[in-house]
Coordinates of C-alpha atoms in Angstrom, one line a residue:
X1 CA 0.0 0.0 0.0
X2 CA 1.3 3.4 -0.9
X3 CA 0.7 5.4 2.4
X4 CA 1.7 8.7 0.7
X5 CA -1.4 8.6 -1.4
X6 CA -3.8 8.2 1.6
X7 CA -6.0 11.2 2.3
X8 CA -6.4 12.9 5.7
X9 CA -9.9 11.4 6.1
X10 CA -8.5 7.9 5.6
X11 CA -5.9 8.4 8.3
X12 CA -8.6 9.6 10.7
X13 CA -10.7 6.5 10.0
X14 CA -7.7 4.2 10.5
X15 CA -6.9 6.0 13.8
X16 CA -10.5 5.7 15.1
X17 CA -10.8 2.0 14.2
X18 CA -7.4 1.3 15.8
X19 CA -8.4 3.1 19.0
X20 CA -11.7 1.3 19.2
X21 CA -10.1 -2.1 18.7
X22 CA -7.5 -1.3 21.4
X23 CA -10.1 0.0 23.9
X24 CA -12.4 -3.0 23.4
X25 CA -9.9 -5.7 22.6
X26 CA -7.4 -5.2 25.4
X27 CA -10.0 -5.3 28.3
X28 CA -11.7 -8.2 26.7
X29 CA -8.5 -10.1 26.3
X30 CA -7.4 -9.5 29.9
X31 CA -10.9 -10.5 31.1
X32 CA -10.6 -13.7 29.1
X33 CA -7.3 -14.5 30.7
X34 CA -8.7 -13.9 34.1
X35 CA -11.8 -16.1 33.5
X36 CA -10.1 -19.1 31.9
X37 CA -7.1 -19.1 34.2
X38 CA -4.7 -19.9 31.4
X39 CA -1.9 -18.1 33.3
X40 CA -1.7 -17.1 36.9
X41 CA -3.3 -13.7 37.5
X42 CA -1.9 -11.5 40.3
X43 CA -4.2 -9.0 42.0
X44 CA -7.9 -8.7 42.4
X45 CA -10.6 -7.3 40.0
X46 CA -10.6 -3.8 41.4
X47 CA -6.9 -3.5 40.9
X48 CA -7.1 -4.6 37.3
X49 CA -10.0 -2.3 36.7
X50 CA -7.9 0.6 38.0
X51 CA -5.0 -0.5 35.8
X52 CA -7.2 -0.8 32.7
X53 CA -8.7 2.6 33.4
X54 CA -5.2 4.2 33.6
X55 CA -4.0 2.2 30.6
X56 CA -6.9 3.1 28.4
X57 CA -6.8 6.7 29.5
X58 CA -3.1 6.8 28.5
X59 CA -3.9 5.3 25.1
X60 CA -6.7 7.8 24.5
X61 CA -4.6 10.7 25.6
X62 CA -1.7 9.6 23.4
X63 CA -4.0 9.0 20.4
X64 CA -5.7 12.4 20.8
X65 CA -2.3 14.1 21.0
X66 CA -0.9 12.2 18.1
X67 CA -4.0 13.0 16.0
X68 CA -3.7 16.7 16.9
X69 CA -0.1 16.8 15.9
X70 CA -0.8 15.0 12.7
X71 CA -3.7 17.3 11.8
X72 CA -1.6 20.4 12.6
X73 CA 1.3 19.2 10.4
X74 CA -1.1 18.4 7.5
X75 CA -2.8 21.8 7.9
X76 CA 0.6 23.6 8.0
X77 CA 1.7 21.7 4.8
X78 CA -1.5 22.7 3.1
X79 CA -1.1 26.3 4.1
X80 CA 2.5 26.3 2.9
X81 CA 1.6 24.7 -0.4
X82 CA -1.2 27.2 -1.0
X83 CA 1.1 30.1 -0.1
X84 CA 3.7 28.8 -2.5
X85 CA 1.2 28.3 -5.3
X86 CA -0.1 31.8 -4.7
X87 CA 3.4 33.3 -4.8
X88 CA 4.2 31.4 -8.0
X89 CA 1.0 32.6 -9.6
X90 CA 1.7 36.2 -8.7
X91 CA 5.3 35.9 -10.0
X92 CA 4.0 34.4 -13.2
X93 CA 1.4 37.2 -13.6
X94 CA 4.1 39.8 -13.1
X95 CA 6.3 38.1 -15.7
X96 CA 3.5 37.7 -18.4
X97 CA 3.8 41.2 -19.9
X98 CA 7.5 40.6 -20.5
X99 CA 6.8 37.2 -22.0
X100 CA 4.1 38.7 -24.3
X101 CA 6.5 41.4 -25.4
X102 CA 9.3 39.1 -26.3
X103 CA 7.1 36.6 -28.0
X104 CA 5.5 39.3 -30.1
X105 CA 9.0 40.7 -31.0
X106 CA 10.1 37.3 -32.0
X107 CA 7.1 36.7 -34.2
X108 CA 7.8 40.0 -36.0
X109 CA 11.4 39.1 -36.5
X110 CA 10.7 35.6 -37.8
X111 CA 8.1 37.1 -40.2
X112 CA 10.7 39.5 -41.6
X113 CA 13.1 36.5 -42.0
X114 CA 10.4 34.6 -43.9
X115 CA 10.0 37.5 -46.3
X116 CA 13.7 37.4 -47.1
X117 CA 13.7 33.7 -47.4
X118 CA 10.7 33.9 -49.8
X119 CA 12.8 36.2 -52.0
X120 CA 15.7 33.8 -52.0
X121 CA 13.3 30.9 -52.7
X122 CA 11.8 32.7 -55.7
X123 CA 15.2 33.6 -57.3
X124 CA 16.2 31.7 -60.4
X125 CA 19.7 30.9 -59.5
X126 CA 20.7 29.8 -63.0
X127 CA 19.7 33.2 -64.4
X128 CA 22.2 34.9 -62.0
X129 CA 25.1 33.4 -64.0
X130 CA 27.7 30.9 -63.3
X131 CA 30.3 33.3 -61.7
X132 CA 30.5 33.9 -58.0
X133 CA 30.5 37.7 -58.2
X134 CA 27.1 37.6 -60.0
X135 CA 25.5 35.5 -57.2
X136 CA 24.3 38.0 -54.7
X137 CA 21.1 36.3 -53.6
X138 CA 22.4 32.9 -52.6
X139 CA 23.9 31.3 -49.6
X140 CA 27.3 30.3 -50.9
X141 CA 29.8 31.4 -53.5
X142 CA 32.8 29.6 -55.0
X143 CA 35.5 32.3 -54.9
X144 CA 38.5 32.8 -57.3
X145 CA 40.5 30.2 -55.4
X146 CA 37.7 27.6 -55.4
X147 CA 36.9 28.1 -51.7
X148 CA 33.3 27.8 -50.7
X149 CA 32.4 31.0 -49.0
X150 CA 29.2 31.9 -47.0
X151 CA 27.4 34.9 -48.4
X152 CA 26.0 37.6 -46.1
X153 CA 22.6 35.8 -46.3
X154 CA 24.0 32.5 -45.1
X155 CA 25.8 34.3 -42.3
X156 CA 22.6 35.8 -41.3
X157 CA 20.5 32.6 -41.2
X158 CA 23.2 30.4 -39.7
X159 CA 24.3 32.8 -36.9
X160 CA 22.7 36.2 -36.6
X161 CA 19.1 35.1 -36.6
X162 CA 19.8 32.4 -34.0
X163 CA 21.3 35.0 -31.7
X164 CA 18.4 37.3 -32.0
X165 CA 15.7 34.6 -31.6
X166 CA 17.6 32.9 -28.7
X167 CA 17.7 36.3 -26.8
X168 CA 13.9 36.6 -27.0
X169 CA 13.1 32.9 -26.2
X170 CA 15.4 32.8 -23.2
X171 CA 13.5 35.8 -21.7
X172 CA 10.2 34.0 -22.2
X173 CA 10.4 30.7 -20.4
X174 CA 12.0 27.2 -20.5
X175 CA 9.3 25.8 -22.8
X176 CA 10.0 28.6 -25.3
X177 CA 13.7 27.9 -25.2
X178 CA 13.0 24.2 -25.9
X179 CA 11.1 25.2 -29.0
X180 CA 14.1 27.3 -30.1
X181 CA 16.5 24.4 -29.5
X182 CA 14.4 22.2 -31.7
X183 CA 14.2 24.9 -34.4
X184 CA 18.0 25.2 -34.3
X185 CA 18.3 21.4 -34.5
X186 CA 16.0 21.2 -37.5
X187 CA 18.1 23.9 -39.3
X188 CA 21.3 21.9 -38.8
X189 CA 19.6 18.7 -39.9
X190 CA 18.6 20.3 -43.2
X191 CA 22.0 21.7 -43.7
X192 CA 23.5 18.2 -43.3
X193 CA 20.9 16.8 -45.6
X194 CA 21.3 19.2 -48.5
X195 CA 24.7 21.0 -48.3
X196 CA 27.2 19.0 -46.3
X197 CA 28.2 16.6 -49.1
X198 CA 28.5 19.3 -51.8
X199 CA 30.7 21.4 -49.6
X200 CA 33.0 18.5 -49.1
X201 CA 33.1 17.9 -52.9
X202 CA 34.1 21.5 -53.6
X203 CA 36.9 21.3 -51.0
X204 CA 38.1 18.2 -52.6
X205 CA 38.0 19.9 -56.1
X206 CA 40.3 22.7 -54.8
X207 CA 42.8 20.1 -53.5
X208 CA 42.7 18.3 -56.8
X209 CA 43.5 21.5 -58.8
X210 CA 46.4 22.4 -56.5
X211 CA 47.9 18.9 -56.9
X212 CA 47.3 18.6 -60.6
X213 CA 48.5 22.0 -61.7
X214 CA 51.4 22.5 -59.3
X215 CA 54.1 21.5 -61.7
X216 CA 52.8 23.6 -64.7
X217 CA 51.4 26.6 -62.8
X218 CA 53.5 26.8 -59.6
X219 CA 54.1 30.5 -60.0
X220 CA 50.3 31.1 -59.8
X221 CA 49.7 28.7 -57.0
X222 CA 52.5 29.9 -54.8
X223 CA 51.9 33.6 -55.4
X224 CA 49.6 34.9 -52.7
X225 CA 48.3 37.7 -54.9
X226 CA 47.3 35.3 -57.8
X227 CA 44.1 33.4 -58.1
X228 CA 43.5 29.8 -59.0
X229 CA 41.0 31.0 -61.6
X230 CA 44.0 32.4 -63.5
X231 CA 44.8 28.8 -64.3
X232 CA 43.1 27.6 -67.5
X233 CA 41.5 24.4 -66.6
X234 CA 41.5 21.5 -69.0
X235 CA 38.2 20.4 -70.5
X236 CA 37.5 17.7 -67.9
X237 CA 38.2 20.0 -64.9
X238 CA 36.2 22.8 -66.4
X239 CA 33.2 20.5 -66.8
X240 CA 33.7 19.1 -63.3
X241 CA 33.6 22.7 -61.9
X242 CA 30.5 23.4 -63.9
X243 CA 28.8 20.3 -62.6
X244 CA 29.8 21.2 -59.0
X245 CA 28.3 24.7 -59.4
X246 CA 25.1 23.3 -60.9
X247 CA 24.8 20.8 -58.1
X248 CA 25.5 23.5 -55.5
X249 CA 22.7 25.7 -57.0
X250 CA 20.2 22.9 -56.8
X251 CA 21.2 21.9 -53.3
X252 CA 20.9 25.5 -52.2
X253 CA 17.4 25.7 -53.7
X254 CA 16.3 22.6 -51.8
X255 CA 17.8 23.9 -48.6
X256 CA 16.1 27.3 -49.0
X257 CA 12.8 25.6 -49.6
X258 CA 13.1 23.6 -46.4
X259 CA 14.5 26.6 -44.6
X260 CA 11.3 28.5 -45.3
X261 CA 9.2 25.6 -43.8
X262 CA 11.4 25.4 -40.7
X263 CA 11.0 29.2 -40.0
X264 CA 7.3 29.1 -40.8
X265 CA 6.7 26.1 -38.5
X266 CA 8.7 27.8 -35.7
X267 CA 6.7 31.0 -36.1
X268 CA 3.5 29.0 -35.6
X269 CA 4.8 27.6 -32.3
X270 CA 5.7 31.1 -31.1
X271 CA 2.3 32.4 -32.1
X272 CA 0.7 29.6 -30.1
X273 CA 2.8 30.5 -27.1
X274 CA 2.0 34.2 -27.5
X275 CA -1.7 33.6 -27.6
X276 CA -1.6 31.4 -24.6
X277 CA 0.3 34.2 -22.7
X278 CA -2.3 36.8 -23.7
X279 CA -5.2 34.6 -22.7
X280 CA -3.6 33.8 -19.3
X281 CA -2.9 37.4 -18.6
X282 CA -6.4 38.5 -19.5
X283 CA -7.9 35.7 -17.4

C-alpha cells in the first residue's frame, strides 16, 4: 500500500478504528485471561479495573495528542503549499507582460526573415550566371580560389538570426527555449541533408586542382596575390567545376525551400505561445 497517497480522512478513520479495537480488545483479552485461568493472575478485579482505566486513558490521551499533531502538520503543509502556489501565480502574472512582449517581438522578427527567405526561394539561380561575383542572392559562392564562402545571407541565417531569436526565447520561459533548440536542431539537420556533401566535394576539387597543376602553374599557386581561376583548366576539370556549381545551386534551392518551412513552423509555435500568454494574462 502506498501510504503517501492516503488522504487525511483515511488516516482519521484508521486511527478511530485502531483506537476502538484497542479500547475494546485489550480489556476483553485481559478478562478472558482472568476467566479461563490460562496463566496465573496476580491482583484482584478492582486493581485490574484501575490499571485498565489508567492504561486506556493513556492510550486515549496519546491517540488524541498524536491525531492533533498529525492534523496540525497536515494543515501547515497545506497552508504552505497554497502560499507557494499563490506566490508562483503572482510571480507568473508579473512576468507575463515581458513574455508577451518578447514573443511578439520574436514573431515580427521571424516574419521578416520569412519575407527574405521567400525572396531567396523565388530567385532563379541559373539566371544569375555561373560566376561567383554575380551571385548576390544565394547562400554560398565559389571564390576565385575555389573556396566555398558563405554569403551575407548565409551568415545571417546560420548565426545572426539564432542570436536574436535565442535572446527573445530565453527571456520568455523554459518551454519557449525548448522550441528554439528544436528549431535550431532542424536547421542543422537540413544543412547536413542538403549542403554538407556538396561542400566537401568542392573542398576536394580545390585540392585536386592544387595537386594537378602544381608543376605547370607553380608561380600562380604559390603567389599569394594570384588566383586559381587564372589557371586555364582543361576540359575535364572545367566540366567538373560546372557540374559542382550546378549541383550547389540545386542543393541551395532545396535547402532554402526547407528553410522556409522550418522558419514558418517555428513561427506557428511562437504564435501559439504568444496567444496562450495573452489569454492567461487576460484571465
